[in-house]
Coordinates of C-alpha atoms in Angstrom, one line a residue:
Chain A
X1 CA 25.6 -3.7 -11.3
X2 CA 23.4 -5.0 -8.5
X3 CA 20.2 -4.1 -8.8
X4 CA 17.2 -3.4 -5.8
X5 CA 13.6 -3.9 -5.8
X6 CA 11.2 -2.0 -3.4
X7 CA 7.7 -3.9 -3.4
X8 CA 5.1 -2.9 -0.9
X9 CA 2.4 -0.2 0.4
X10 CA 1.9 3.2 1.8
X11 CA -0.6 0.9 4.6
X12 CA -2.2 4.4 5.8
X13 CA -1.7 6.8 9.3
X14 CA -2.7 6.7 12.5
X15 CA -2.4 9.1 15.5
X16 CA -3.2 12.4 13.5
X17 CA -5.5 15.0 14.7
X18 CA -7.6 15.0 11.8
X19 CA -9.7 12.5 9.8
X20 CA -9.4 12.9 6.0
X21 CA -5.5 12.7 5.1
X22 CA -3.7 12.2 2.4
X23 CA 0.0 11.9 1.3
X24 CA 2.6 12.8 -1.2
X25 CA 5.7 10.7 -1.0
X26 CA 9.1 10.7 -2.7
X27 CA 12.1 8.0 -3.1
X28 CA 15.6 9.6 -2.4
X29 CA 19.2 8.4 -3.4
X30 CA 22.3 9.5 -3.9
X31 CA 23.9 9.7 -7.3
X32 CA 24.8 6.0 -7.7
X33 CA 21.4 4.9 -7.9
X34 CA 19.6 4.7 -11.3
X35 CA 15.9 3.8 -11.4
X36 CA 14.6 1.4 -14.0
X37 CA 11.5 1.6 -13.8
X38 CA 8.6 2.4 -11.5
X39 CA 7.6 5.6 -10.0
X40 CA 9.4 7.9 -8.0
X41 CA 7.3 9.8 -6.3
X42 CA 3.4 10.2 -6.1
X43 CA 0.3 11.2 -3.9
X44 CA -1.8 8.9 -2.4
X45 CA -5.8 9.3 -2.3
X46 CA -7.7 10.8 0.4
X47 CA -9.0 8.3 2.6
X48 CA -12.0 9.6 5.6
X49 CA -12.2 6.6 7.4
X50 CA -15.6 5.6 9.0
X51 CA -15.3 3.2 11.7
X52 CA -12.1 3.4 12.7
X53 CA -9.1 6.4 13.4
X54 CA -6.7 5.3 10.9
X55 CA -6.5 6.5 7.3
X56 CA -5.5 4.0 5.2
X57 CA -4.4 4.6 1.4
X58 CA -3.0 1.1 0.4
X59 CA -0.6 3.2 -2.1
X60 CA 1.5 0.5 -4.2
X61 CA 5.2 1.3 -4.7
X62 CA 7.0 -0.8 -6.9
X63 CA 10.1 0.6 -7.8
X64 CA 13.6 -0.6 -9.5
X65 CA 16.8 0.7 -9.2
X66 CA 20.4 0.1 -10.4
X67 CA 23.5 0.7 -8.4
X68 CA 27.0 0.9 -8.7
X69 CA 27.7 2.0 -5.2
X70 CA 26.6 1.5 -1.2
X71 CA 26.1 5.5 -0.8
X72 CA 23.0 7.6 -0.8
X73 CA 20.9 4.2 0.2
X74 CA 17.3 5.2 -0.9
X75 CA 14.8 6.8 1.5
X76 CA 11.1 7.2 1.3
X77 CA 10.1 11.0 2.5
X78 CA 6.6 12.1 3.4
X79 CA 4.0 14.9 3.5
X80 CA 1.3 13.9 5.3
X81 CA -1.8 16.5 4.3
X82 CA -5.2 17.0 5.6
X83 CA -7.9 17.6 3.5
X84 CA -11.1 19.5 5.1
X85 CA -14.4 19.9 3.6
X86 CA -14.3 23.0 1.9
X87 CA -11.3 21.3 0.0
X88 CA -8.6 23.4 1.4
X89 CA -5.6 21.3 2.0
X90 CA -3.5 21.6 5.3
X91 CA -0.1 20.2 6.2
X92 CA -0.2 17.5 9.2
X93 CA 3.5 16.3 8.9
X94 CA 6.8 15.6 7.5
X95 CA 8.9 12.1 8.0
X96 CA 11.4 10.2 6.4
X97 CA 12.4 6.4 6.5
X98 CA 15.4 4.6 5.2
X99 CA 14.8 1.6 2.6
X100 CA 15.3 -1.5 4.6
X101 CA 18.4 -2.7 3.5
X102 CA 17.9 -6.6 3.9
X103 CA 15.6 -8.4 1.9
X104 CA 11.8 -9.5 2.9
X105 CA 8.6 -7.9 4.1
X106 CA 9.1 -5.0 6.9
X107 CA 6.1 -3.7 8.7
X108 CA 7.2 -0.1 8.8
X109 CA 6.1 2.8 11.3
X110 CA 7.7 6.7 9.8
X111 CA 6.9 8.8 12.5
X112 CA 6.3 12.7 11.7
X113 CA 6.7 16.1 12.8
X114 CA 4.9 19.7 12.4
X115 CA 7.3 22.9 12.3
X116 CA 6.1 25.0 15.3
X117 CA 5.6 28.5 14.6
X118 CA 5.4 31.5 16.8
X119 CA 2.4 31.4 19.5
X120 CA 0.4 34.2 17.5
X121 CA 1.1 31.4 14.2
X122 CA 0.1 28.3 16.9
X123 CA -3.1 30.5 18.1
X124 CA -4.8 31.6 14.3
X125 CA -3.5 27.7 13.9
X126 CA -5.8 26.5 16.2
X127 CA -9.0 28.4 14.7
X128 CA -8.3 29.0 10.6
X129 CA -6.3 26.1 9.9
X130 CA -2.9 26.5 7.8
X131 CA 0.1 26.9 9.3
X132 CA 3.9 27.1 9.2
X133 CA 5.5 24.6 5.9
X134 CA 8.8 24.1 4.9
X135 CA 10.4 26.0 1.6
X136 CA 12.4 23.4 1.0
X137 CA 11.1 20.1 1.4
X138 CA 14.8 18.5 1.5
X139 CA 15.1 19.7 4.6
X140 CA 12.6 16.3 5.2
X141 CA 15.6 13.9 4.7
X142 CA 19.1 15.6 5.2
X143 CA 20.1 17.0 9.1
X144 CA 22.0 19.6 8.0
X145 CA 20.4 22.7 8.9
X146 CA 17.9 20.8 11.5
X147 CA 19.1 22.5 14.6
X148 CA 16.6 26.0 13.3
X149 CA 13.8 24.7 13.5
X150 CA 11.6 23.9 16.0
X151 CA 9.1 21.1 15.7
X152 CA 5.7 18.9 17.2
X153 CA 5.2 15.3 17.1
X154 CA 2.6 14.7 14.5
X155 CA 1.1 11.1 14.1
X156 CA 1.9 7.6 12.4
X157 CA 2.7 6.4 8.9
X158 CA 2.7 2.8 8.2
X159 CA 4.3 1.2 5.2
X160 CA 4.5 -2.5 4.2
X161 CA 7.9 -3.0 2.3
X162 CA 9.2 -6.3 0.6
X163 CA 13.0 -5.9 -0.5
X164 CA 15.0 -8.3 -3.2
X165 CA 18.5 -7.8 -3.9
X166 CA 20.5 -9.2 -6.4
X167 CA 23.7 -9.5 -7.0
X168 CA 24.6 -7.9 -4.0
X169 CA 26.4 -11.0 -2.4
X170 CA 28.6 -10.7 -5.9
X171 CA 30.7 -7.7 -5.0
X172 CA 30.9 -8.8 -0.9
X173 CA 28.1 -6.7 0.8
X174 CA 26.5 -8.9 3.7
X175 CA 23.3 -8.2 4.8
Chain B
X1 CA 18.2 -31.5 -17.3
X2 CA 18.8 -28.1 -18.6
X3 CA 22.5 -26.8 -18.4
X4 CA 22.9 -22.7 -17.7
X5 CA 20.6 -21.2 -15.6
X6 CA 17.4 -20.9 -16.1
X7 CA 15.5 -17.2 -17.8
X8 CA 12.5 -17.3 -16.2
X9 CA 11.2 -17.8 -12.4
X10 CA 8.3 -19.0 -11.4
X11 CA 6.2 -17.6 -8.1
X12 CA 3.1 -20.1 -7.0
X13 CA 0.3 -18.6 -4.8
X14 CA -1.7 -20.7 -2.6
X15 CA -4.4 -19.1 -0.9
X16 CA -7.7 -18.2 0.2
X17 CA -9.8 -15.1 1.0
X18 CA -10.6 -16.1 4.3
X19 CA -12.9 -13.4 5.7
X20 CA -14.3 -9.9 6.1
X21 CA -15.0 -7.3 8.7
X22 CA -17.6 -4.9 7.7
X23 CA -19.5 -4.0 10.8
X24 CA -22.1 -1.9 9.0
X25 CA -23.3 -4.4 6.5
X26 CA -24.7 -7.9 5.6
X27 CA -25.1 -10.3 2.8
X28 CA -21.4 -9.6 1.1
X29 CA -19.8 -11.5 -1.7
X30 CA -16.2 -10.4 -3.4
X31 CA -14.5 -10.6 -6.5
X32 CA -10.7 -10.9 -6.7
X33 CA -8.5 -10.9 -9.6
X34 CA -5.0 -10.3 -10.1
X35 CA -2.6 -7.0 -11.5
X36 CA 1.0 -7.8 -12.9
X37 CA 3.4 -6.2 -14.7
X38 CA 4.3 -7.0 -18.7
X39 CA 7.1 -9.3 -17.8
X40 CA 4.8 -11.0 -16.0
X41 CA 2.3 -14.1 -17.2
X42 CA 0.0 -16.7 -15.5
X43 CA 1.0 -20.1 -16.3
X44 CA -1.5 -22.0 -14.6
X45 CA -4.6 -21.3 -12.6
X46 CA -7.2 -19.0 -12.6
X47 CA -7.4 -15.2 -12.4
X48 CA -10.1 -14.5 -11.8
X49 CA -13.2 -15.6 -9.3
X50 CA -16.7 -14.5 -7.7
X51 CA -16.9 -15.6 -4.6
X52 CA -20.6 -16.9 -2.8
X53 CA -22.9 -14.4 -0.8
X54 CA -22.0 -14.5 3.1
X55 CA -24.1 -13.3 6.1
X56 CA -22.8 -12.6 9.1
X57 CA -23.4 -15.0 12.3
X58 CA -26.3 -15.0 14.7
X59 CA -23.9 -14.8 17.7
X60 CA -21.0 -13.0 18.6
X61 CA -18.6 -13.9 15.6
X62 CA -19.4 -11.0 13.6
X63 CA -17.5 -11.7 10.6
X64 CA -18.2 -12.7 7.5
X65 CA -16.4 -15.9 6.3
X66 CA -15.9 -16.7 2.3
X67 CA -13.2 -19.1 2.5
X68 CA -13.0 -18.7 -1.0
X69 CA -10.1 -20.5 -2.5
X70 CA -7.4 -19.1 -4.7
X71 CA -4.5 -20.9 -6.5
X72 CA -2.4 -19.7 -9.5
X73 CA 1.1 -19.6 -10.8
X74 CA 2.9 -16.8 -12.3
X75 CA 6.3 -17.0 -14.3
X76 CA 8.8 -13.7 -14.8
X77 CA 11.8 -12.6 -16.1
X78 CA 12.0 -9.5 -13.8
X79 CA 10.5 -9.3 -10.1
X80 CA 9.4 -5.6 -11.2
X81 CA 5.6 -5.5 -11.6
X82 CA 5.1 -8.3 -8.7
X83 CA 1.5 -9.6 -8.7
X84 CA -1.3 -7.8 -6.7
X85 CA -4.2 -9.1 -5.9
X86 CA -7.3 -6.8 -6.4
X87 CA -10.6 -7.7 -4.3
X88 CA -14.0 -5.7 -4.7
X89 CA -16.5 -6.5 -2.1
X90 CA -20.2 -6.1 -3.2
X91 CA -23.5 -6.5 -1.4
X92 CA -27.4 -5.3 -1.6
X93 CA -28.7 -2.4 -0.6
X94 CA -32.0 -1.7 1.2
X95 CA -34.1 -1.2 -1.8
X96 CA -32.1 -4.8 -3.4
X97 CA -29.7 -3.2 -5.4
X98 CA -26.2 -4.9 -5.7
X99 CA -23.7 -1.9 -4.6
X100 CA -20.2 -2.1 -3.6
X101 CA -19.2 -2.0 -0.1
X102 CA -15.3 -1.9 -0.8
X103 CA -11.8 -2.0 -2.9
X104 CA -9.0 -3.1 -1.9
X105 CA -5.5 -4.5 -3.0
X106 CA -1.9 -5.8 -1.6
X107 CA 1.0 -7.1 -3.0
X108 CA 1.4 -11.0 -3.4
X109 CA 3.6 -11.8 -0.5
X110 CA 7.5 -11.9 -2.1
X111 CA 9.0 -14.5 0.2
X112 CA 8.4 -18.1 0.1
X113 CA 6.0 -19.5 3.4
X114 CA 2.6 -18.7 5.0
X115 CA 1.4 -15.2 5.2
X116 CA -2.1 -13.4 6.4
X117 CA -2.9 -10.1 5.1
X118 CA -5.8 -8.0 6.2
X119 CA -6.3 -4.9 3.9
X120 CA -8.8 -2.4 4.5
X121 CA -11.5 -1.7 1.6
X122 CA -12.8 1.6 0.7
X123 CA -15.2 2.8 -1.6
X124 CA -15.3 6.4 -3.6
X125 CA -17.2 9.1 -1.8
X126 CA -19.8 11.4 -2.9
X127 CA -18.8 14.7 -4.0
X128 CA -21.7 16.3 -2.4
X129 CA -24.5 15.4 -0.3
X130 CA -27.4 15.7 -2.6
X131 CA -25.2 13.4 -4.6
X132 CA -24.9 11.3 -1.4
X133 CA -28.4 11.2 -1.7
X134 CA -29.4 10.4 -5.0
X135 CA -27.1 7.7 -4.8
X136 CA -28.2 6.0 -1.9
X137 CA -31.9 6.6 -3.4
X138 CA -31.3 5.0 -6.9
X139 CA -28.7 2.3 -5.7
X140 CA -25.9 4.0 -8.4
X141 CA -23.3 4.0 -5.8
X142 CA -20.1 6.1 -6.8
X143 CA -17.5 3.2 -8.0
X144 CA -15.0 3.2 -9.7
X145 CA -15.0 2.2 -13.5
X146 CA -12.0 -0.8 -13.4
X147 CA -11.3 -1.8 -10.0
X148 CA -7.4 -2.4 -10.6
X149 CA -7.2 1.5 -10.3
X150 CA -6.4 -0.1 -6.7
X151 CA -3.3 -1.4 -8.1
X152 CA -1.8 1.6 -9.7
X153 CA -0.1 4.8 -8.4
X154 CA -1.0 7.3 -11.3
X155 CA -4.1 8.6 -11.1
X156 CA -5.0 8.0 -7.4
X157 CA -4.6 12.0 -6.2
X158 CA -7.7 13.0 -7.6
X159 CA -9.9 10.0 -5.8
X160 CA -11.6 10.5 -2.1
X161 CA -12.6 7.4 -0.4
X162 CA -13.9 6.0 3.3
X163 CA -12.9 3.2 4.3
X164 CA -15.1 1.3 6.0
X165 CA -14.5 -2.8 6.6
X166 CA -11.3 -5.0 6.5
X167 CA -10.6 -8.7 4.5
X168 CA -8.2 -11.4 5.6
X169 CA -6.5 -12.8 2.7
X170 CA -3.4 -16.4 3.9
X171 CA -1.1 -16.9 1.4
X172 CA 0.8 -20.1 1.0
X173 CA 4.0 -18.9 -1.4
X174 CA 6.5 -21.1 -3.4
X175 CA 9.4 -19.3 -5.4
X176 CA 11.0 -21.3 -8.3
X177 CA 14.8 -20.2 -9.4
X178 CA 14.2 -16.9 -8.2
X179 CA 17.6 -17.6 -6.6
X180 CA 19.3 -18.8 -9.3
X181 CA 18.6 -15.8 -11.2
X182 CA 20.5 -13.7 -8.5
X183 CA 17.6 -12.4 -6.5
X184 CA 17.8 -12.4 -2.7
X185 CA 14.4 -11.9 -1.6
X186 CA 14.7 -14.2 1.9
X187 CA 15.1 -12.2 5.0
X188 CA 18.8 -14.3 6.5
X189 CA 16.9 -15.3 9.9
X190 CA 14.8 -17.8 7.5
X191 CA 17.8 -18.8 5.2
X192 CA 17.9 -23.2 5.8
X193 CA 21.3 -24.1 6.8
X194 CA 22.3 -27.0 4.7
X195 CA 24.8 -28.2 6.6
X196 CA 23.2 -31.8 6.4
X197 CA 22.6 -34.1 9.9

C-alpha cells in the first residue's frame, strides 16, 4: 500500500474584510484512502491581528493516510469565519485546495468565495451582519451542482504543506 | 556494515533563531523547545534553550537579533508526528514584570538543505476589558499554561489570540535513510543526478 504524509500549516488569511477570523478545515478523499493517524478535520483559533491585515492561525496538520488507488486524491476544504465582538460568528468564505501531489514544502494560496444573496439579503448584509451559507458544505469541493449559485470573491488562505510519499515509485506512479 | 535495510531514520536540525520583529516592544528574550510525536526520540542535542535578552538598535535596523543557536538530532520509525519547534517570546513590562509577548510554532523543515522560516507569534487575549486592565496593572498577562498547545490541533477552537510580532528561525536539515525506508520527501527538481563526470 503506499502510504502519504501531509506535514505543514494553516499559515493564516489575508484580503478579508474583517479582522478577527477563524477557520474550520476538513481533509477529503475518495474511498481508497484510509487515514492512520492524525486529524481529519478541526478549527483553527481566532486570531485579531494588531499590526498587520493578516490573520494568522499557524494551525498544524499532520495527517497519514493509506492508499490502494490514485482516485479521490485528498483535498483540504475551508470555512473561513469572522468572529465579532459580541461573539456572534459570521461566514467570510468557502475554498478548497488539492493536496500537492509531489513531495516537498508548497507555499499555498486557497482563494475563497461568499454565496451572493438577493439585494434585500446583500443590503441587511451590509448593516446586521450574517448572511446567505451553504446547507451542504460538500458543495465546497465537488462542481456538480455549482452552476446555481452565484458567488463574491472573498479573501486569501495560506497554507504551508510538506508532502512524503512512499512507495509510490513501487507500483509506477511518477511524480 | 549492516545488511537489510535499516528500521529507523534519522532527521538532523541545524539551526538558529536568528531574529524578531516586534515593533511595539523592547528588551525580548525566547524560549524554544521542541514537539514530536511517540515514534519520535532525540538522539543527540539539546531540547530545550533560553535564549539572552535583546534590545532593539539605536538606528534604523529595528529588529531584534538573538542568533541563538539550535542543534539536535531526532531518529523515527514513522515520519508521522514530524518535530515542531515551539518558541515563546518573553519580555518586561512597564512596572518590570517578565510577561510574554508571543507563541509561536512551525514544522521542522522535511526536506534536506537550508531553509528560513518567519512565523508570527501571538499571545491569548483578554476576555474583557476590565480584564485587559487588571492584567496590564498586575503584570498577570493571559498565557497560556504549556506553550506546546501551539503544536497541537485539539483544543485550539476555544483560544482568541493577536498577533502582534514575527521571528526568523534558518534551518540547515540533513535526512539519514529516510530514502531507504521508502519515503520520497525531495521535491524531483532537487533530486542529484548521479550520473558521475
Amino acid at each position: 500500500m503506499a502510504e502519504l504524509h501531509i506535514i505543514g500549516q494553516i499559515v493564516g488569511a489575508s484580503g478579508f474584510p474583517h479582522k478577527s477570523l477563524f477557520c474550520k478545515w476538513g481533509l477529503q478523499t475518495g474511498c481508497a484512502w484510509k487515514l492512520l493517524s492524525g486529524l481529519r478535520e478541526g478549527q483553527t483559533q481566532v486570531d485579531n491581528p494588531v499590526i498587520q491585515d493578516m490573520a494568522y492561525w499557524s494551525h498544524p496538520i499532520d495527517v497519514h493516510y493509506a492508499t490502494k488507488g490514485l482516485q479521490g486524491w485528498p483535498k483540504l476544504y475551508m470555512q473561513v469565519w469572522h468572529q465579532d465582538s459580541f461573539g456572534r460568528n459570521e461566514l467570510c468564505g468557502y475554498g478548497f485546495c488539492h493536496i500537492p501531489s509531489s513531495p516537498g514544502t508548497h507555499d499555498i494560496q486557497c482563494v475563497t468565495w461568499r454565496p451572493l444573496g438577493t439585494w434585500q439579503e446583500q443590503l441587511s448584509q451590509m448593516f446586521v451582519g450574517g448572511g446567505p451559507q451553504l446547507k451542504h458544505s460538500d458543495l465546497i469541493y465537488t462542481g456538480a451542482d455549482r452552476y446555481r449559485l452565484q458567488t463574491m470573491a472573498m479573501g486569501k488562505v495560506h497554507l504551508q504543506l510538506s508532502i512524503i510519499l512512499r512507495n509510490f515509485d513501487q507500483y509506477g506512479v511518477e511524480y | 556494515m549492516l545488511s537489510g535495510k535499516p528500521s529507523v531514520f534519522l532527521l538532523m536540525v541545524n539551526g538558529q533563531i536568528e531574529s524578531a520583529d516586534f515593533p511595539e516592544f523592547d528588551e525580548l528574550y525566547c524560549k524554544y523547545s521542541y514537539v514530536y510525536g511517540h515514534d519520535w526520540a532525540p538522539t543527540t542535542g539539546l531540547e530545550e534553550g533560553i535564549s539572552q535578552i535583546t534590545s532593539k538598535n539605536r538606528d534604523s535596523n529595528q529588529c531584534f537579533v538573538w542568533n541563538f543557536p539550535m542543534e539536535i538530532t531526532f531518529k523515527s520509525t514513522n515520519p508521522f508526528g514530524w518535530p515542531q519547534i515551539v518558541i515563546s517570546v518573553y519580555g518586561a513590562d512597564l512596572f518590570g514584570n517578565d510577561v510574554v509577548r508571543g507563541y509561536g510554532g512551525v514544522h521542522v523543515p522535511t526536506t534536506p538543505g537550508r531553509h528560513k522560516r518567519t512565523i508570527p507569534m501571538f499571545v491569548p487575549e483578554s476576555s474583557s476589558k476590565l480584564q485587559k486592565f487588571t492584567s496590564w496593572l498586575t503584570g498577570r498577562r493571559p498565557e497560556f499554561t504549556d506553550p506546546k498547545v501551539v503544536a497541537q490541533g485539539e483544543g485550539r477552537e476555544v483560544t482568541r489570540v493577536l498577533s502582534q510580532g514575527y521571528v526568523t528561525i534558518s534551518f540547515n536539515i540533513v535526512t539519514k535513510d529516510l530514502k531507504k525506508l521508502g519515503y520520497d520527501s525531495i521535491p524531483a527538481n532537487q533530486t542529484s543526478d548521479n550520473t558521475g563526470f
